[in-house]
PDB file of C-alpha atoms in Angstrom:
ATOM      1  CA  SER A  26      -0.007   0.007  -0.007  1.00  0.00           C
ATOM      2  CA  THR A  27       2.807   2.336   0.579  1.00  0.00           C
ATOM      3  CA  ASP A  28       3.855   1.651  -2.809  1.00  0.00           C
ATOM      4  CA  LEU A  29       0.503   2.501  -4.099  1.00  0.00           C
ATOM      5  CA  TYR A  30       0.354   5.483  -1.950  1.00  0.00           C
ATOM      6  CA  GLU A  31       3.693   6.615  -3.193  1.00  0.00           C
ATOM      7  CA  LYS A  32       2.649   5.920  -6.680  1.00  0.00           C
ATOM      8  CA  ILE A  33      -0.508   7.893  -6.229  1.00  0.00           C
ATOM      9  CA  GLN A  34       1.403  10.580  -4.536  1.00  0.00           C
ATOM     10  CA  GLU A  35       3.842  10.545  -7.310  1.00  0.00           C
ATOM     11  CA  ILE A  36       0.983  10.652  -9.856  1.00  0.00           C
ATOM     12  CA  ILE A  37      -0.561  13.491  -7.924  1.00  0.00           C
ATOM     13  CA  ASN A  38       2.735  15.272  -7.763  1.00  0.00           C
ATOM     14  CA  ASP A  39       3.293  14.592 -11.438  1.00  0.00           C
ATOM     15  CA  ARG A  40      -0.163  15.844 -12.084  1.00  0.00           C
ATOM     16  CA  GLN A  41       0.400  18.968 -10.049  1.00  0.00           C
ATOM     17  CA  ASN A  42       3.753  19.453 -11.678  1.00  0.00           C
ATOM     18  CA  LEU A  43       2.158  18.871 -15.032  1.00  0.00           C
ATOM     19  CA  SER A  44      -0.687  21.116 -14.073  1.00  0.00           C
ATOM     20  CA  GLN A  45       1.807  23.710 -12.910  1.00  0.00           C
ATOM     21  CA  GLU A  46       3.746  23.321 -16.128  1.00  0.00           C
ATOM     22  CA  ILE A  47       0.545  23.530 -18.093  1.00  0.00           C
ATOM     23  CA  GLN A  48      -0.369  26.600 -16.059  1.00  0.00           C
ATOM     24  CA  ASN A  49       3.079  27.998 -16.708  1.00  0.00           C
ATOM     25  CA  ASP A  50       2.811  27.116 -20.360  1.00  0.00           C
ATOM     26  CA  LYS A  51      -0.662  28.645 -20.457  1.00  0.00           C
ATOM     27  CA  GLN A  52       0.686  31.817 -18.877  1.00  0.00           C
ATOM     28  CA  GLN A  53       3.577  31.800 -21.267  1.00  0.00           C
ATOM     29  CA  ILE A  54       1.202  31.169 -24.164  1.00  0.00           C
ATOM     30  CA  GLU A  55      -1.036  33.938 -22.870  1.00  0.00           C
ATOM     31  CA  GLN A  56       1.945  36.180 -22.526  1.00  0.00           C
ATOM     32  CA  PHE A  57       3.066  35.195 -26.009  1.00  0.00           C
ATOM     33  CA  GLU A  58      -0.439  35.791 -27.300  1.00  0.00           C
ATOM     34  CA  ASN A  59      -0.425  39.243 -25.576  1.00  0.00           C
ATOM     35  CA  GLU A  60       2.862  40.015 -27.156  1.00  0.00           C
ATOM     36  CA  ILE A  61       1.676  38.662 -30.452  1.00  0.00           C
ATOM     37  CA  GLN A  62      -1.445  40.764 -30.096  1.00  0.00           C
ATOM     38  CA  LYS A  63       0.678  43.808 -29.280  1.00  0.00           C
ATOM     39  CA  LEU A  64       2.903  43.024 -32.205  1.00  0.00           C
ATOM     40  CA  LYS A  65      -0.128  42.563 -34.399  1.00  0.00           C
ATOM     41  CA  GLU A  66      -1.516  45.888 -33.218  1.00  0.00           C
ATOM     42  CA  THR A  67       1.868  47.518 -33.726  1.00  0.00           C
ATOM     43  CA  LEU A  68       2.144  45.910 -37.124  1.00  0.00           C
ATOM     44  CA  SER A  69      -1.432  46.903 -37.912  1.00  0.00           C
ATOM     45  CA  ASN A  70      -0.713  50.462 -36.822  1.00  0.00           C
ATOM     46  CA  GLU A  71       2.514  50.504 -38.745  1.00  0.00           C
ATOM     47  CA  LYS A  72       0.770  48.941 -41.736  1.00  0.00           C
ATOM     48  CA  GLU A  73      -2.028  51.503 -41.534  1.00  0.00           C
ATOM     49  CA  GLN A  74       0.516  54.278 -41.157  1.00  0.00           C
ATOM     50  CA  HIS A  75       2.510  52.822 -43.987  1.00  0.00           C
ATOM     51  CA  PHE A  76      -0.650  52.701 -46.190  1.00  0.00           C
ATOM     52  CA  LYS A  77      -1.464  56.258 -45.121  1.00  0.00           C
ATOM     53  CA  ASN A  78       2.063  57.295 -46.032  1.00  0.00           C
ATOM     54  CA  ILE A  79       1.755  55.425 -49.332  1.00  0.00           C
ATOM     55  CA  ASP A  80      -1.604  57.081 -50.012  1.00  0.00           C
ATOM     56  CA  THR A  81      -0.152  60.516 -49.096  1.00  0.00           C
ATOM     57  CA  LEU A  82       2.908  59.883 -51.284  1.00  0.00           C
ATOM     58  CA  LYS A  83       0.675  58.557 -54.065  1.00  0.00           C
ATOM     59  CA  HIS A  84      -1.551  61.596 -53.806  1.00  0.00           C
ATOM     60  CA  GLU A  85       1.430  63.935 -53.804  1.00  0.00           C
ATOM     61  CA  TYR A  86       2.928  62.003 -56.745  1.00  0.00           C
ATOM     62  CA  GLU A  87      -0.362  62.253 -58.661  1.00  0.00           C
ATOM     63  CA  GLU A  88      -0.565  65.986 -57.806  1.00  0.00           C
ATOM     64  CA  ARG A  89       2.980  66.541 -59.045  1.00  0.00           C
ATOM     65  CA  ILE A  90       2.353  64.435 -62.137  1.00  0.00           C
ATOM     66  CA  ASN A  91      -0.828  66.417 -62.796  1.00  0.00           C
ATOM     67  CA  GLN A  92       1.007  69.693 -62.234  1.00  0.00           C
ATOM     68  CA  LEU A  93       3.872  68.591 -64.422  1.00  0.00           C
ATOM     69  CA  GLN A  94       1.453  67.392 -67.061  1.00  0.00           C
ATOM     70  CA  LYS A  95      -0.470  70.671 -66.961  1.00  0.00           C
ATOM     71  CA  SER A  96       2.735  72.674 -67.031  1.00  0.00           C
ATOM     72  CA  THR A  97       4.014  70.495 -69.903  1.00  0.00           C
ATOM     73  CA  ASP A  98       0.702  70.809 -71.690  1.00  0.00           C
ATOM     74  CA  ASP A  99       0.739  74.598 -71.187  1.00  0.00           C
ATOM     75  CA  GLU A 100       4.305  74.818 -72.452  1.00  0.00           C
ATOM     76  CA  ILE A 101       3.487  72.541 -75.433  1.00  0.00           C
ATOM     77  CA  ASN A 102       0.399  74.635 -76.198  1.00  0.00           C
ATOM     78  CA  GLN A 103       2.468  77.824 -75.912  1.00  0.00           C
ATOM     79  CA  LEU A 104       5.184  76.331 -78.145  1.00  0.00           C
ATOM     80  CA  LYS A 105       2.564  75.188 -80.639  1.00  0.00           C
ATOM     81  CA  PHE A 106       1.052  78.674 -80.605  1.00  0.00           C
ATOM     82  CA  CYS A 107       4.482  80.241 -81.089  1.00  0.00           C
ATOM     83  CA  LEU A 108       5.300  77.751 -83.866  1.00  0.00           C
ATOM     84  CA  THR A 109       1.966  78.435 -85.552  1.00  0.00           C
ATOM     85  CA  LYS A 110       2.603  82.191 -85.264  1.00  0.00           C
ATOM     86  CA  ILE A 111       6.112  81.779 -86.607  1.00  0.00           C
ATOM     87  CA  GLN A 112       4.788  79.599 -89.481  1.00  0.00           C
ATOM     88  CA  GLN A 113       2.134  82.191 -90.234  1.00  0.00           C
ATOM     89  CA  ASP A 114       4.693  85.012 -90.123  1.00  0.00           C
ATOM     90  CA  TYR A 115       6.986  82.940 -92.328  1.00  0.00           C
ATOM     91  CA  ASP A 116       4.164  82.200 -94.788  1.00  0.00           C
ATOM     92  CA  GLU A 117       3.147  85.863 -94.787  1.00  0.00           C
ATOM     93  CA  SER A 118       6.803  86.936 -95.311  1.00  0.00           C
ATOM     94  CA  THR A 119       7.218  84.417 -98.095  1.00  0.00           C
ATOM     95  CA  THR A 120       4.047  85.611 -99.754  1.00  0.00           C
ATOM     96  CA  ASN A 121       5.179  89.246 -99.356  1.00  0.00           C
ATOM     97  CA  VAL A 122       8.612  88.426-100.764  1.00  0.00           C
ATOM     98  CA  ILE A 123       7.050  86.602-103.759  1.00  0.00           C
ATOM     99  CA  GLN A 124       4.649  89.511-104.336  1.00  0.00           C
ATOM    100  CA  LEU A 125       7.488  91.988-104.014  1.00  0.00           C
ATOM    101  CA  LYS A 126       9.675  89.903-106.348  1.00  0.00           C
ATOM    102  CA  ASP A 127       6.810  89.678-108.839  1.00  0.00           C
ATOM    103  CA  THR A 128       6.163  93.451-108.519  1.00  0.00           C
ATOM    104  CA  ILE A 129       9.868  94.246-108.971  1.00  0.00           C
ATOM    105  CA  GLU A 130      10.067  91.840-111.965  1.00  0.00           C
ATOM    106  CA  SER A 131       6.952  93.377-113.470  1.00  0.00           C
ATOM    107  CA  GLN A 132       8.260  96.910-112.846  1.00  0.00           C
ATOM    108  CA  ARG A 133      11.671  95.901-114.226  1.00  0.00           C
ATOM    109  CA  GLN A 134       9.996  94.478-117.343  1.00  0.00           C
ATOM    110  CA  GLU A 135       7.784  97.556-117.594  1.00  0.00           C
ATOM    111  CA  HIS A 136      10.830  99.761-117.067  1.00  0.00           C
ATOM    112  CA  PHE A 137      12.780  97.822-119.675  1.00  0.00           C
ATOM    113  CA  GLU A 138       9.884  98.155-122.122  1.00  0.00           C
ATOM    114  CA  GLN A 139       9.536 101.888-121.362  1.00  0.00           C
ATOM    115  CA  ILE A 140      13.296 102.403-121.791  1.00  0.00           C
ATOM    116  CA  ALA A 141      13.232 100.381-125.058  1.00  0.00           C
ATOM    117  CA  SER A 142      10.212 102.417-126.224  1.00  0.00           C
ATOM    118  CA  LEU A 143      11.823 105.669-125.164  1.00  0.00           C
ATOM    119  CA  ASN A 144      15.044 104.693-126.875  1.00  0.00           C
ATOM    120  CA  ARG A 145      13.158 103.883-130.088  1.00  0.00           C
ATOM    121  CA  GLU A 146      11.224 107.154-129.771  1.00  0.00           C
ATOM    122  CA  LYS A 147      14.394 109.155-129.129  1.00  0.00           C
ATOM    123  CA  GLN A 148      16.213 107.307-131.916  1.00  0.00           C
ATOM    124  CA  ASN A 149      13.313 108.149-134.280  1.00  0.00           C
ATOM    125  CA  GLU A 150      13.385 111.770-133.115  1.00  0.00           C
ATOM    126  CA  PHE A 151      17.157 111.846-133.541  1.00  0.00           C
ATOM    127  CA  ASP A 152      16.913 110.270-136.996  1.00  0.00           C
ATOM    128  CA  THR A 153      14.131 112.707-137.956  1.00  0.00           C
ATOM    129  CA  ASN A 154      16.151 115.656-136.570  1.00  0.00           C
ATOM    130  CA  ILE A 155      19.294 114.474-138.422  1.00  0.00           C
ATOM    131  CA  GLN A 156      17.269 114.089-141.628  1.00  0.00           C
ATOM    132  CA  GLN A 157      15.720 117.515-141.081  1.00  0.00           C
ATOM    133  CA  LEU A 158      19.134 119.056-140.365  1.00  0.00           C
ATOM    134  CA  GLN A 159      20.582 117.368-143.459  1.00  0.00           C
ATOM    135  CA  GLU A 160      17.662 118.746-145.517  1.00  0.00           C
ATOM    136  CA  ASP A 161      18.124 122.199-143.891  1.00  0.00           C
ATOM    137  CA  ASN A 162      21.849 121.942-144.552  1.00  0.00           C
ATOM    138  CA  LYS A 163      21.238 121.125-148.238  1.00  0.00           C
ATOM    139  CA  HIS A 164      18.748 123.969-148.459  1.00  0.00           C
ATOM    140  CA  LEU A 165      21.238 126.359-146.745  1.00  0.00           C
ATOM    141  CA  LYS A 166      24.027 125.183-149.034  1.00  0.00           C
ATOM    142  CA  ALA A 167      21.791 125.796-152.038  1.00  0.00           C
ATOM    143  CA  GLN A 168      20.826 129.234-150.681  1.00  0.00           C
ATOM    144  CA  LEU A 169      24.505 129.935-149.900  1.00  0.00           C
ATOM    145  CA  GLU A 170      25.413 129.022-153.495  1.00  0.00           C
ATOM    146  CA  VAL A 171      22.619 131.283-154.747  1.00  0.00           C
ATOM    147  CA  LEU A 172      23.857 134.034-152.388  1.00  0.00           C
ATOM    148  CA  GLU A 173      27.454 133.460-153.499  1.00  0.00           C
ATOM    149  CA  LYS A 174      26.341 133.740-157.081  1.00  0.00           C
ATOM    150  CA  LEU A 175      24.260 136.810-156.245  1.00  0.00           C
ATOM    151  CA  LYS A 176      27.181 138.223-154.292  1.00  0.00           C
ATOM    152  CA  ASP A 177      29.590 137.560-157.131  1.00  0.00           C
ATOM    153  CA  SER A 178      27.125 139.008-159.597  1.00  0.00           C
ATOM    154  CA  SER A 179      26.395 141.969-157.225  1.00  0.00           C
ATOM    155  CA  VAL A 180      30.067 142.591-156.599  1.00  0.00           C
ATOM    156  CA  GLN A 181      30.690 142.382-160.316  1.00  0.00           C
ATOM    157  CA  SER A 182      27.735 144.619-160.956  1.00  0.00           C
ATOM    158  CA  LEU A 183      28.872 147.030-158.224  1.00  0.00           C
ATOM    159  CA  GLN A 184      32.384 146.988-159.549  1.00  0.00           C
ATOM    160  CA  ASP A 185      31.034 147.689-163.031  1.00  0.00           C
ATOM    161  CA  GLU A 186      28.876 150.508-161.711  1.00  0.00           C
ATOM    162  CA  HIS A 187      31.754 151.791-159.607  1.00  0.00           C
ATOM    163  CA  ARG A 188      34.005 151.737-162.649  1.00  0.00           C
ATOM    164  CA  LYS A 189      31.390 153.509-164.712  1.00  0.00           C
ATOM    165  CA  SER A 190      30.871 156.051-161.919  1.00  0.00           C
ATOM    166  CA  ILE A 191      34.617 156.569-161.654  1.00  0.00           C
ATOM    167  CA  GLU A 192      34.862 156.879-165.382  1.00  0.00           C
ATOM    168  CA  ILE A 193      31.946 159.344-165.404  1.00  0.00           C
ATOM    169  CA  LEU A 194      33.480 161.276-162.479  1.00  0.00           C
ATOM    170  CA  THR A 195      36.900 161.178-164.141  1.00  0.00           C
ATOM    171  CA  THR A 196      35.368 162.405-167.361  1.00  0.00           C
ATOM    172  CA  GLN A 197      33.442 165.110-165.545  1.00  0.00           C
ATOM    173  CA  PHE A 198      36.478 166.059-163.546  1.00  0.00           C
ATOM    174  CA  ASP A 199      38.576 166.185-166.657  1.00  0.00           C
ATOM    175  CA  ASP A 200      35.902 168.271-168.386  1.00  0.00           C
ATOM    176  CA  THR A 201      35.574 170.579-165.461  1.00  0.00           C
ATOM    177  CA  TYR A 202      39.334 170.894-165.215  1.00  0.00           C
ATOM    178  CA  LYS A 203      39.659 171.555-168.880  1.00  0.00           C
ATOM    179  CA  GLU A 204      36.940 174.180-168.683  1.00  0.00           C
ATOM    180  CA  ARG A 205      38.647 175.929-165.925  1.00  0.00           C
ATOM    181  CA  LEU A 206      41.871 175.872-167.708  1.00  0.00           C
ATOM    182  CA  SER A 207      40.379 177.352-170.792  1.00  0.00           C
TER     183      SER A 207
END
């Protein structure tokens, strides 16, 4: 019976020990569970904070992307406007240059034609004037020849008259002188 008692006592002790161990294990498990719960809460809080940070960063990123996109779009639109304006100015300048070139070419052609016409007109006037001068010259030469002939004939006639007058005067003088002498 002592053996049995000892065995029972041993079993009871074992049971108490086991119960104590179980209790200790339970406490440890509970403690672990508490720590796990705290860790879970901490992790959950960190996860939540992390997601909040991610959301904030994502929001900031989207804002910046939108701002950059808007700024880029504005700059692109401004550049497009400037390029369009430059193209319009270039086209207008090209049109003006072509018109000016055409006008200058037209005026040059017109000027050339006017100069050619004026040259022909002046050449015709010159030829007409030369012809008129040549005709006038022929006429003057003819008149000069007539005048020379008239002059020669007049001089001859005057000389003849002068001689006759001298002869008459000489004769009269001689007669008058002879009369006075006699």
